Amino acid sequence: MAAGVRRLGTLLSDTLVELLGVLDRTPAPRGRERLAAAALAQWCGARWPAITWTVQPYGAEGANLVAHAGPGPLLYSHLDTSLDGDGISDPLVTGRDDPVGPLRIVDGTAEGFGLGVARAPAAAAVAAFAAAGRGTLLLAGSGTHRRGGRGEGVRAFLADAPELPSAIVAKGGPRGLLWEEPGAAYLQVRVTGTSGAALAPDSATPSGGVLRHAGVVLDAIERWRERYLASRAPVGQVGAQVGVGALRAGWPDKPDLLPAELLVDLYVVTVPGERPSRLATELTACLHALLAATPLAGCGCEVEVEWLHGAQATGARAPVVRAAQDAWEHVFGEPPAPVTGWTGSTDGVVLREHGIDTVRVGPQSVRSSSDPRRDVVDLAELERYRELYTALLAGDHHPHQRAPRTRHDHEHHH
């Protein structure tokens, strides 16, 4: 390889490292990304003054970073991280209460907090957009799932956005391309008995209180999970999944009281055709049947569903998908590997809901061996994704005309 080409690669990698440092220095909690958006906009404005970098506020403290450079696709990533200041040093969440520490660059890798979700792909997206000088960049706020939130950042952007021919979601995922993504919902199981005193276990219903029988409830939920997964076969690239993420009961400041309610929170990944009412009905019926022969038989049992979004798909022959396949083969030297049973969902579903053909592709990361709150990303691999994003934005591998939808594509889109 010529020295000039090697130097160009070094310069681009230096830019990625600097971008990762800017993202690392300013926290971006979900819905409170405004300071991080402003810091990144200021840095990008100084580095690439020919581009206008705009902080788009929404809500009380949320914000997107937006930049336009003429016609072309939308390149999307997000500012917020899966954990934030509310959970990163909470031992109940992460098992640790020490500071997570700053970004470290060692032996061609970057290690730090939030690189997987989603600072590494976001840095590659910014560098790619600046290099291509074409299309639109959106680093959205509220890009991670949270109770009471449904992609406020991207929805605020789409409310005033010009018509977009297509979108590329820059977010970590499989080592391949996704043009289909599952839906998602939060479920809450509420088991209700009566309160009592710890010194008199029989004063509560059931005896010992509902918390005493939490294992019975969790076992019943696991039985439903097995049935749910067995009845929801993978569709196209996506599959179903269920995880129990939270268990709550009682008052930590006064554990001599036996609580009357037990709350269990679940995250449910859905395949196309799922309905909120079906989730609630099936889980409620399963719990009533399984708890009837347990000490919880006389307790109330309810299921509430917070529907985040349904599964969405872009046709496999859409121009942006074909362009991404061509660009992948050009950058990586081989076709992308097939993806099936994928259970991760992003704001790509929101873009598809708005009729925008979307493909998702992004770098992989692994957890740090010294601190699982930190991710490790290979910088050379990240640079290859930057190259892929640049090619797609620049139109080197991007068909300009939409392919007509086939019946097959239409059915998958819904």
CSV table of C-alpha atoms in Angstrom, one decimal:
chain,number,residue,atom,x,y,z
A,1,MET,CA,0.0,0.0,0.0
A,2,ALA,CA,1.3,3.5,-0.9
A,3,ALA,CA,2.5,5.7,2.0
A,4,GLY,CA,-0.1,8.3,1.1
A,5,VAL,CA,-2.9,5.8,1.3
A,6,ARG,CA,-1.6,4.6,4.7
A,7,ARG,CA,-1.4,8.2,5.9
A,8,LEU,CA,-5.0,8.8,4.8
A,9,GLY,CA,-6.2,5.8,6.8
A,10,THR,CA,-4.2,7.1,9.8
A,11,LEU,CA,-5.9,10.6,9.5
A,12,LEU,CA,-9.3,9.1,9.3
A,13,SER,CA,-8.6,6.8,12.3
A,14,ASP,CA,-7.4,9.9,14.2
A,15,THR,CA,-10.6,11.6,13.4
A,16,LEU,CA,-12.6,8.7,14.8
A,17,VAL,CA,-10.6,8.6,18.0
A,18,GLU,CA,-11.1,12.4,18.4
A,19,LEU,CA,-14.9,12.0,17.9
A,20,LEU,CA,-15.0,9.2,20.4
A,21,GLY,CA,-13.2,11.4,22.9
A,22,VAL,CA,-15.8,14.2,22.4
A,23,LEU,CA,-18.6,11.8,22.9
A,24,ASP,CA,-17.0,10.3,25.9
A,25,ARG,CA,-16.4,13.6,27.7
A,26,THR,CA,-20.1,14.8,27.9
A,27,PRO,CA,-22.7,12.4,29.4
A,28,ALA,CA,-25.9,12.0,27.3
A,29,PRO,CA,-28.6,10.5,29.4
A,30,ARG,CA,-31.7,9.5,27.5
A,31,GLY,CA,-33.9,12.6,27.1
A,32,ARG,CA,-31.2,14.9,28.5
A,33,GLU,CA,-28.7,15.0,25.6
A,34,ARG,CA,-28.7,18.7,25.0
A,35,LEU,CA,-25.3,19.4,26.5
A,36,ALA,CA,-23.7,16.5,24.6
A,37,ALA,CA,-25.3,17.6,21.3
A,38,ALA,CA,-24.0,21.2,21.8
A,39,ALA,CA,-20.5,20.0,22.7
A,40,LEU,CA,-20.4,17.8,19.6
A,41,ALA,CA,-21.9,20.5,17.3
A,42,GLN,CA,-19.2,22.9,18.5
A,43,TRP,CA,-16.4,20.5,17.9
A,44,CYS,CA,-17.7,19.5,14.5
A,45,GLY,CA,-18.3,23.1,13.5
A,46,ALA,CA,-14.6,23.9,14.2
A,47,ARG,CA,-13.4,20.8,12.4
A,48,TRP,CA,-15.7,21.1,9.4
A,49,PRO,CA,-16.8,24.7,9.2
A,50,ALA,CA,-18.3,24.4,5.7
A,51,ILE,CA,-21.1,22.2,7.2
A,52,THR,CA,-23.8,23.7,9.5
A,53,TRP,CA,-24.3,21.6,12.6
A,54,THR,CA,-27.6,22.2,14.3
A,55,VAL,CA,-28.8,21.3,17.8
A,56,GLN,CA,-32.5,20.5,17.5
A,57,PRO,CA,-34.1,20.7,21.0
A,58,TYR,CA,-37.1,18.7,22.0
A,59,GLY,CA,-38.8,18.3,25.4
A,60,ALA,CA,-37.3,19.8,28.5
A,61,GLU,CA,-33.6,18.7,28.0
A,62,GLY,CA,-33.6,16.4,24.9
A,63,ALA,CA,-31.8,17.3,21.7
A,64,ASN,CA,-30.8,15.9,18.3
A,65,LEU,CA,-27.7,16.9,16.3
A,66,VAL,CA,-28.6,17.5,12.7
A,67,ALA,CA,-26.6,18.4,9.6
A,68,HIS,CA,-27.6,18.7,5.9
A,69,ALA,CA,-25.4,18.5,2.9
A,70,GLY,CA,-27.8,18.4,0.0
A,71,PRO,CA,-29.8,15.5,-1.5
A,72,GLY,CA,-29.1,11.9,-0.5
A,73,PRO,CA,-29.9,9.4,2.2
A,74,LEU,CA,-30.3,10.0,5.9
A,75,LEU,CA,-27.5,8.6,8.1
A,76,TYR,CA,-28.9,7.9,11.5
A,77,SER,CA,-27.3,7.1,14.9
A,78,HIS,CA,-28.1,8.3,18.4
A,79,LEU,CA,-26.5,10.3,21.2
A,80,ASP,CA,-27.9,8.6,24.3
A,81,THR,CA,-26.4,5.4,25.8
A,82,SER,CA,-28.2,2.3,27.2
A,83,LEU,CA,-27.1,3.1,30.7
A,84,ASP,CA,-26.6,6.6,31.9
A,85,GLY,CA,-25.8,8.6,35.0
A,86,ASP,CA,-28.9,7.1,36.7
A,87,GLY,CA,-27.8,3.5,36.3
A,88,ILE,CA,-24.1,3.1,35.4
A,89,SER,CA,-22.9,3.2,39.0
A,90,ASP,CA,-26.0,1.7,40.7
A,91,PRO,CA,-25.0,-1.7,42.1
A,92,LEU,CA,-28.5,-3.0,41.7
A,93,VAL,CA,-28.1,-2.5,37.9
A,94,THR,CA,-24.4,-3.1,37.2
A,95,GLY,CA,-23.0,-4.6,40.4
A,96,ARG,CA,-20.6,-1.7,40.7
A,97,ASP,CA,-20.5,1.7,42.3
A,98,ASP,CA,-17.1,2.9,41.2
A,99,PRO,CA,-16.6,5.5,38.4
A,100,VAL,CA,-16.7,3.9,34.9
A,101,GLY,CA,-13.5,5.8,33.8
A,102,PRO,CA,-12.6,7.6,30.6
A,103,LEU,CA,-12.1,6.4,27.1
A,104,ARG,CA,-8.8,4.5,26.5
A,105,ILE,CA,-7.1,3.9,23.2
A,106,VAL,CA,-4.7,0.9,23.4
A,107,ASP,CA,-3.2,-1.3,20.7
A,108,GLY,CA,-5.6,-0.3,18.0
A,109,THR,CA,-8.7,-0.6,20.1
A,110,ALA,CA,-11.0,1.8,21.9
A,111,GLU,CA,-12.3,0.9,25.3
A,112,GLY,CA,-14.9,2.9,27.2
A,113,PHE,CA,-18.5,3.4,28.3
A,114,GLY,CA,-21.3,3.4,25.7
A,115,LEU,CA,-19.2,2.5,22.7
A,116,GLY,CA,-21.5,-0.3,21.7
A,117,VAL,CA,-24.7,1.7,22.4
A,118,ALA,CA,-23.9,3.8,20.4
A,119,ARG,CA,-20.9,6.0,20.5
A,120,ALA,CA,-18.7,4.0,18.1
A,121,PRO,CA,-21.2,3.8,15.3
A,122,ALA,CA,-22.1,7.4,16.0
A,123,ALA,CA,-18.5,8.5,15.6
A,124,ALA,CA,-18.2,6.5,12.3
A,125,ALA,CA,-21.4,8.2,11.1
A,126,VAL,CA,-20.2,11.7,11.8
A,127,ALA,CA,-16.8,11.1,10.1
A,128,ALA,CA,-18.5,9.4,7.1
A,129,PHE,CA,-21.0,12.3,6.7
A,130,ALA,CA,-18.2,14.9,6.8
A,131,ALA,CA,-16.2,12.9,4.2
A,132,ALA,CA,-19.1,12.3,1.8
A,133,GLY,CA,-20.5,15.9,2.0
A,134,ARG,CA,-23.9,14.6,0.9
A,135,GLY,CA,-27.2,13.6,2.4
A,136,THR,CA,-28.4,14.2,6.0
A,137,LEU,CA,-27.0,13.3,9.3
A,138,LEU,CA,-29.1,12.7,12.4
A,139,LEU,CA,-27.7,11.8,15.8
A,140,ALA,CA,-31.0,11.5,17.7
A,141,GLY,CA,-31.8,11.8,21.4
A,142,SER,CA,-33.9,9.1,23.1
A,143,GLY,CA,-32.7,6.4,20.8
A,144,THR,CA,-32.6,3.8,23.5
A,145,HIS,CA,-35.8,2.1,24.8
A,146,ARG,CA,-37.1,3.3,28.1
A,147,ARG,CA,-40.5,3.3,29.9
A,148,GLY,CA,-42.6,6.2,28.8
A,149,GLY,CA,-40.5,6.8,25.7
A,150,ARG,CA,-41.1,6.1,22.0
A,151,GLY,CA,-38.3,7.6,20.0
A,152,GLU,CA,-39.0,11.2,20.8
A,153,GLY,CA,-35.8,12.4,19.2
A,154,VAL,CA,-36.3,10.8,15.8
A,155,ARG,CA,-40.0,11.8,15.8
A,156,ALA,CA,-39.1,15.4,16.5
A,157,PHE,CA,-36.8,15.3,13.6
A,158,LEU,CA,-39.3,13.7,11.2
A,159,ALA,CA,-42.0,16.2,12.1
A,160,ASP,CA,-40.1,18.9,10.2
A,161,ALA,CA,-37.8,16.9,8.0
A,162,PRO,CA,-37.8,17.1,4.2
A,163,GLU,CA,-38.7,14.0,2.2
A,164,LEU,CA,-35.9,11.4,2.6
A,165,PRO,CA,-35.2,8.8,-0.1
A,166,SER,CA,-33.8,6.2,2.3
A,167,ALA,CA,-32.0,5.8,5.6
A,168,ILE,CA,-29.0,4.0,6.9
A,169,VAL,CA,-29.1,3.2,10.6
A,170,ALA,CA,-25.5,3.2,12.0
A,171,LYS,CA,-25.8,1.1,15.1
A,172,GLY,CA,-24.0,-2.0,16.4
A,173,GLY,CA,-25.5,-5.3,15.4
A,174,PRO,CA,-24.7,-8.5,13.6
A,175,ARG,CA,-21.8,-8.6,11.2
A,176,GLY,CA,-24.2,-8.2,8.3
A,177,LEU,CA,-27.1,-6.1,7.1
A,178,LEU,CA,-30.6,-5.8,8.6
A,179,TRP,CA,-33.5,-4.6,6.6
A,180,GLU,CA,-36.1,-6.0,8.9
A,181,GLU,CA,-36.3,-5.3,12.7
A,182,PRO,CA,-38.6,-6.7,15.4
A,183,GLY,CA,-41.1,-4.8,17.5
A,184,ALA,CA,-40.9,-4.3,21.2
A,185,ALA,CA,-43.0,-3.9,24.3
A,186,TYR,CA,-42.7,-3.6,28.1
A,187,LEU,CA,-45.0,-5.8,30.1
A,188,GLN,CA,-45.7,-5.4,33.8
A,189,VAL,CA,-47.1,-8.3,36.0
A,190,ARG,CA,-48.9,-7.1,39.1
A,191,VAL,CA,-49.7,-9.7,41.8
A,192,THR,CA,-51.8,-8.3,44.6
A,193,GLY,CA,-52.4,-9.9,48.1
A,194,THR,CA,-52.8,-8.1,51.4
A,195,SER,CA,-50.1,-6.4,53.5
A,196,GLY,CA,-49.0,-7.7,56.9
A,197,ALA,CA,-46.2,-7.6,59.5
A,198,ALA,CA,-43.0,-9.5,59.2
A,199,LEU,CA,-43.3,-10.5,62.9
A,200,ALA,CA,-46.7,-12.1,62.1
A,201,PRO,CA,-46.3,-13.8,58.7
A,202,ASP,CA,-49.9,-15.1,58.7
A,203,SER,CA,-51.2,-11.5,58.9
A,204,ALA,CA,-50.5,-11.2,55.2
A,205,THR,CA,-52.2,-12.9,52.2
A,206,PRO,CA,-50.7,-15.2,51.3
A,207,SER,CA,-48.9,-16.2,54.5
A,208,GLY,CA,-45.5,-14.5,54.5
A,209,GLY,CA,-46.6,-11.9,51.9
A,210,VAL,CA,-46.5,-11.9,48.1
A,211,LEU,CA,-42.7,-11.4,48.1
A,212,ARG,CA,-42.2,-14.7,49.9
A,213,HIS,CA,-43.6,-16.4,46.7
A,214,ALA,CA,-41.8,-14.3,44.1
A,215,GLY,CA,-40.1,-17.5,42.8
A,216,VAL,CA,-43.6,-19.0,42.0
A,217,VAL,CA,-44.4,-16.0,39.9
A,218,LEU,CA,-41.1,-16.0,38.1
A,219,ASP,CA,-41.5,-19.7,37.3
A,220,ALA,CA,-44.9,-19.1,35.9
A,221,ILE,CA,-43.6,-16.2,33.7
A,222,GLU,CA,-40.9,-18.5,32.5
A,223,ARG,CA,-43.5,-21.1,31.5
A,224,TRP,CA,-45.3,-18.4,29.5
A,225,ARG,CA,-42.0,-17.3,27.9
A,226,GLU,CA,-41.4,-20.8,26.7
A,227,ARG,CA,-44.9,-21.0,25.2
A,228,TYR,CA,-44.5,-17.5,23.6
A,229,LEU,CA,-41.2,-18.4,21.9
A,230,ALA,CA,-42.6,-21.7,20.7
A,231,SER,CA,-45.6,-20.0,19.2
A,232,ARG,CA,-43.7,-17.1,17.5
A,233,ALA,CA,-41.5,-18.6,14.8
A,234,PRO,CA,-38.9,-16.3,13.3
A,235,VAL,CA,-40.1,-14.2,10.4
A,236,GLY,CA,-37.6,-13.2,7.8
A,237,GLN,CA,-34.6,-11.8,9.6
A,238,VAL,CA,-36.2,-11.3,13.0
A,239,GLY,CA,-37.2,-13.4,16.0
A,240,ALA,CA,-39.0,-13.1,19.3
A,241,GLN,CA,-37.5,-12.9,22.8
A,242,VAL,CA,-38.6,-12.2,26.4
A,243,GLY,CA,-36.5,-11.0,29.3
A,244,VAL,CA,-37.4,-10.4,33.0
A,245,GLY,CA,-35.6,-7.2,33.9
A,246,ALA,CA,-37.0,-5.9,37.2
A,247,LEU,CA,-38.6,-7.2,40.4
A,248,ARG,CA,-40.1,-4.9,43.0
A,249,ALA,CA,-42.0,-5.2,46.2
A,250,GLY,CA,-42.1,-3.6,49.6
A,251,TRP,CA,-40.4,-0.6,51.2
A,252,PRO,CA,-36.6,-0.9,51.7
A,253,ASP,CA,-36.7,1.7,54.5
A,254,LYS,CA,-39.1,-0.5,56.5
A,255,PRO,CA,-38.7,-4.2,55.8
A,256,ASP,CA,-40.6,-5.2,58.9
A,257,LEU,CA,-43.8,-4.7,56.8
A,258,LEU,CA,-44.9,-7.4,54.4
A,259,PRO,CA,-45.9,-5.8,51.0
A,260,ALA,CA,-49.2,-6.3,49.4
A,261,GLU,CA,-48.0,-6.0,45.8
A,262,LEU,CA,-45.3,-7.7,43.7
A,263,LEU,CA,-44.3,-6.1,40.4
A,264,VAL,CA,-42.4,-7.9,37.7
A,265,ASP,CA,-41.3,-6.0,34.6
A,266,LEU,CA,-40.5,-7.7,31.3
A,267,TYR,CA,-39.1,-6.7,27.9
A,268,VAL,CA,-40.7,-8.5,25.0
A,269,VAL,CA,-39.4,-8.6,21.4
A,270,THR,CA,-42.2,-9.2,18.9
A,271,VAL,CA,-42.4,-10.6,15.3
A,272,PRO,CA,-44.7,-9.1,12.6
A,273,GLY,CA,-48.4,-9.5,13.4
A,274,GLU,CA,-48.1,-9.2,17.2
A,275,ARG,CA,-50.8,-7.3,19.0
A,276,PRO,CA,-50.7,-5.8,22.5
A,277,SER,CA,-54.0,-7.3,23.5
A,278,ARG,CA,-52.8,-10.8,22.6
A,279,LEU,CA,-49.7,-10.4,24.8
A,280,ALA,CA,-51.8,-9.3,27.8
A,281,THR,CA,-54.5,-11.9,27.3
A,282,GLU,CA,-52.1,-14.9,26.9
A,283,LEU,CA,-49.8,-14.0,29.8
A,284,THR,CA,-52.8,-13.2,32.1
A,285,ALA,CA,-54.5,-16.5,31.3
A,286,CYS,CA,-51.2,-18.4,31.8
A,287,LEU,CA,-50.6,-16.8,35.1
A,288,HIS,CA,-54.1,-17.4,36.4
A,289,ALA,CA,-53.9,-21.1,35.4
A,290,LEU,CA,-50.4,-21.7,36.9
A,291,LEU,CA,-50.9,-19.8,40.1
A,292,ALA,CA,-54.3,-21.4,40.9
A,293,ALA,CA,-52.6,-24.4,42.6
A,294,THR,CA,-50.1,-22.2,44.6
A,295,PRO,CA,-50.3,-20.1,47.8
A,296,LEU,CA,-51.0,-17.2,45.4
A,297,ALA,CA,-54.3,-18.6,44.3
A,298,GLY,CA,-56.4,-16.0,46.1
A,299,CYS,CA,-54.3,-13.0,44.9
A,300,GLY,CA,-55.1,-10.7,42.1
A,301,CYS,CA,-53.0,-10.9,38.9
A,302,GLU,CA,-53.0,-8.3,36.2
A,303,VAL,CA,-50.8,-7.6,33.1
A,304,GLU,CA,-50.2,-4.2,31.6
A,305,VAL,CA,-48.6,-3.6,28.2
A,306,GLU,CA,-46.7,-0.6,27.1
A,307,TRP,CA,-46.4,-1.0,23.4
A,308,LEU,CA,-43.3,0.6,22.0
A,309,HIS,CA,-43.7,-0.3,18.3
A,310,GLY,CA,-44.5,-3.1,16.0
A,311,ALA,CA,-42.1,-5.0,13.8
A,312,GLN,CA,-41.2,-3.2,10.5
A,313,ALA,CA,-39.4,-4.3,7.3
A,314,THR,CA,-38.0,-2.8,4.1
A,315,GLY,CA,-38.2,-5.0,1.0
A,316,ALA,CA,-35.0,-7.0,0.4
A,317,ARG,CA,-34.8,-5.6,-3.1
A,318,ALA,CA,-35.2,-2.0,-2.1
A,319,PRO,CA,-32.4,0.2,-3.6
A,320,VAL,CA,-30.9,1.1,-0.2
A,321,VAL,CA,-30.6,-2.6,0.7
A,322,ARG,CA,-29.0,-3.5,-2.7
A,323,ALA,CA,-26.7,-0.5,-2.4
A,324,ALA,CA,-25.7,-1.6,1.1
A,325,GLN,CA,-25.0,-5.1,-0.1
A,326,ASP,CA,-22.8,-3.8,-2.9
A,327,ALA,CA,-21.0,-1.4,-0.6
A,328,TRP,CA,-20.5,-4.2,2.0
A,329,GLU,CA,-18.9,-6.5,-0.6
A,330,HIS,CA,-16.7,-3.6,-1.8
A,331,VAL,CA,-15.5,-2.8,1.7
A,332,PHE,CA,-15.2,-6.2,3.3
A,333,GLY,CA,-14.4,-8.2,0.2
A,334,GLU,CA,-17.2,-10.7,0.6
A,335,PRO,CA,-21.0,-10.7,0.7
A,336,PRO,CA,-22.7,-10.0,4.0
A,337,ALA,CA,-23.6,-13.1,6.0
A,338,PRO,CA,-27.3,-13.9,6.2
A,339,VAL,CA,-29.0,-12.8,9.4
A,340,THR,CA,-31.9,-14.7,11.0
A,341,GLY,CA,-33.7,-14.6,14.4
A,342,TRP,CA,-32.4,-11.1,15.1
A,343,THR,CA,-34.0,-9.7,18.3
A,344,GLY,CA,-32.6,-6.1,18.5
A,345,SER,CA,-34.8,-3.2,17.6
A,346,THR,CA,-33.8,0.5,16.9
A,347,ASP,CA,-35.4,3.7,15.6
A,348,GLY,CA,-35.2,2.1,12.2
A,349,VAL,CA,-38.7,0.9,12.9
A,350,VAL,CA,-39.8,4.5,13.3
A,351,LEU,CA,-38.2,5.5,10.0
A,352,ARG,CA,-40.0,2.6,8.3
A,353,GLU,CA,-43.3,3.6,9.9
A,354,HIS,CA,-42.8,6.9,8.1
A,355,GLY,CA,-42.4,5.1,4.7
A,356,ILE,CA,-38.6,5.5,4.6
A,357,ASP,CA,-36.7,2.4,3.3
A,358,THR,CA,-34.1,1.7,5.9
A,359,VAL,CA,-31.1,-0.6,6.3
A,360,ARG,CA,-29.2,-1.1,9.5
A,361,VAL,CA,-25.5,-1.9,9.7
A,362,GLY,CA,-22.8,-1.2,12.3
A,363,PRO,CA,-19.7,-2.4,14.1
A,364,GLN,CA,-19.5,-5.1,16.7
A,365,SER,CA,-18.2,-4.6,20.2
A,366,VAL,CA,-17.3,-6.8,23.2
A,367,ARG,CA,-17.5,-6.2,26.9
A,368,SER,CA,-14.3,-5.2,28.7
A,369,SER,CA,-12.8,-8.1,30.7
A,370,SER,CA,-12.0,-5.6,33.5
A,371,ASP,CA,-15.4,-3.8,33.7
A,372,PRO,CA,-18.5,-5.1,31.9
A,373,ARG,CA,-19.9,-1.5,31.8
A,374,ARG,CA,-17.2,-0.7,29.3
A,375,ASP,CA,-17.1,-1.8,25.6
A,376,VAL,CA,-14.1,-2.6,23.4
A,377,VAL,CA,-14.2,-1.8,19.7
A,378,ASP,CA,-11.5,-2.5,17.1
A,379,LEU,CA,-10.6,0.8,15.4
A,380,ALA,CA,-9.6,-0.7,12.1
A,381,GLU,CA,-13.0,-2.4,11.9
A,382,LEU,CA,-14.7,0.8,12.9
A,383,GLU,CA,-12.9,2.6,10.0
A,384,ARG,CA,-14.3,0.0,7.6
A,385,TYR,CA,-17.8,0.8,8.7
A,386,ARG,CA,-17.0,4.5,8.3
A,387,GLU,CA,-15.9,3.7,4.7
A,388,LEU,CA,-19.2,1.8,4.1
A,389,TYR,CA,-21.3,4.7,5.4
A,390,THR,CA,-19.3,7.2,3.3
A,391,ALA,CA,-19.8,5.1,0.1
A,392,LEU,CA,-23.6,4.9,0.7
A,393,LEU,CA,-23.9,8.6,1.4
A,394,ALA,CA,-21.8,9.6,-1.6
A,395,GLY,CA,-23.8,7.5,-3.9
A,396,ASP,CA,-21.0,5.3,-5.0
A,397,HIS,CA,-23.1,2.3,-4.3
A,398,HIS,CA,-26.6,3.9,-4.0
A,399,PRO,CA,-29.2,3.5,-6.7
A,400,HIS,CA,-31.1,6.8,-7.1
A,401,GLN,CA,-34.4,5.3,-8.2
A,402,ARG,CA,-36.7,3.3,-6.0
A,403,ALA,CA,-37.4,-0.2,-7.2
A,404,PRO,CA,-41.1,-0.9,-7.6
A,405,ARG,CA,-42.5,-2.9,-4.7
A,406,THR,CA,-43.4,-6.4,-5.4
A,407,ARG,CA,-46.3,-8.1,-3.6
A,408,HIS,CA,-43.7,-10.0,-1.5
A,409,ASP,CA,-42.1,-6.7,-0.5
A,410,HIS,CA,-45.5,-5.2,0.4
A,411,GLU,CA,-46.4,-8.1,2.6
A,412,HIS,CA,-43.1,-7.9,4.4
A,413,HIS,CA,-43.4,-4.2,4.9
A,414,HIS,CA,-46.5,-4.7,6.9
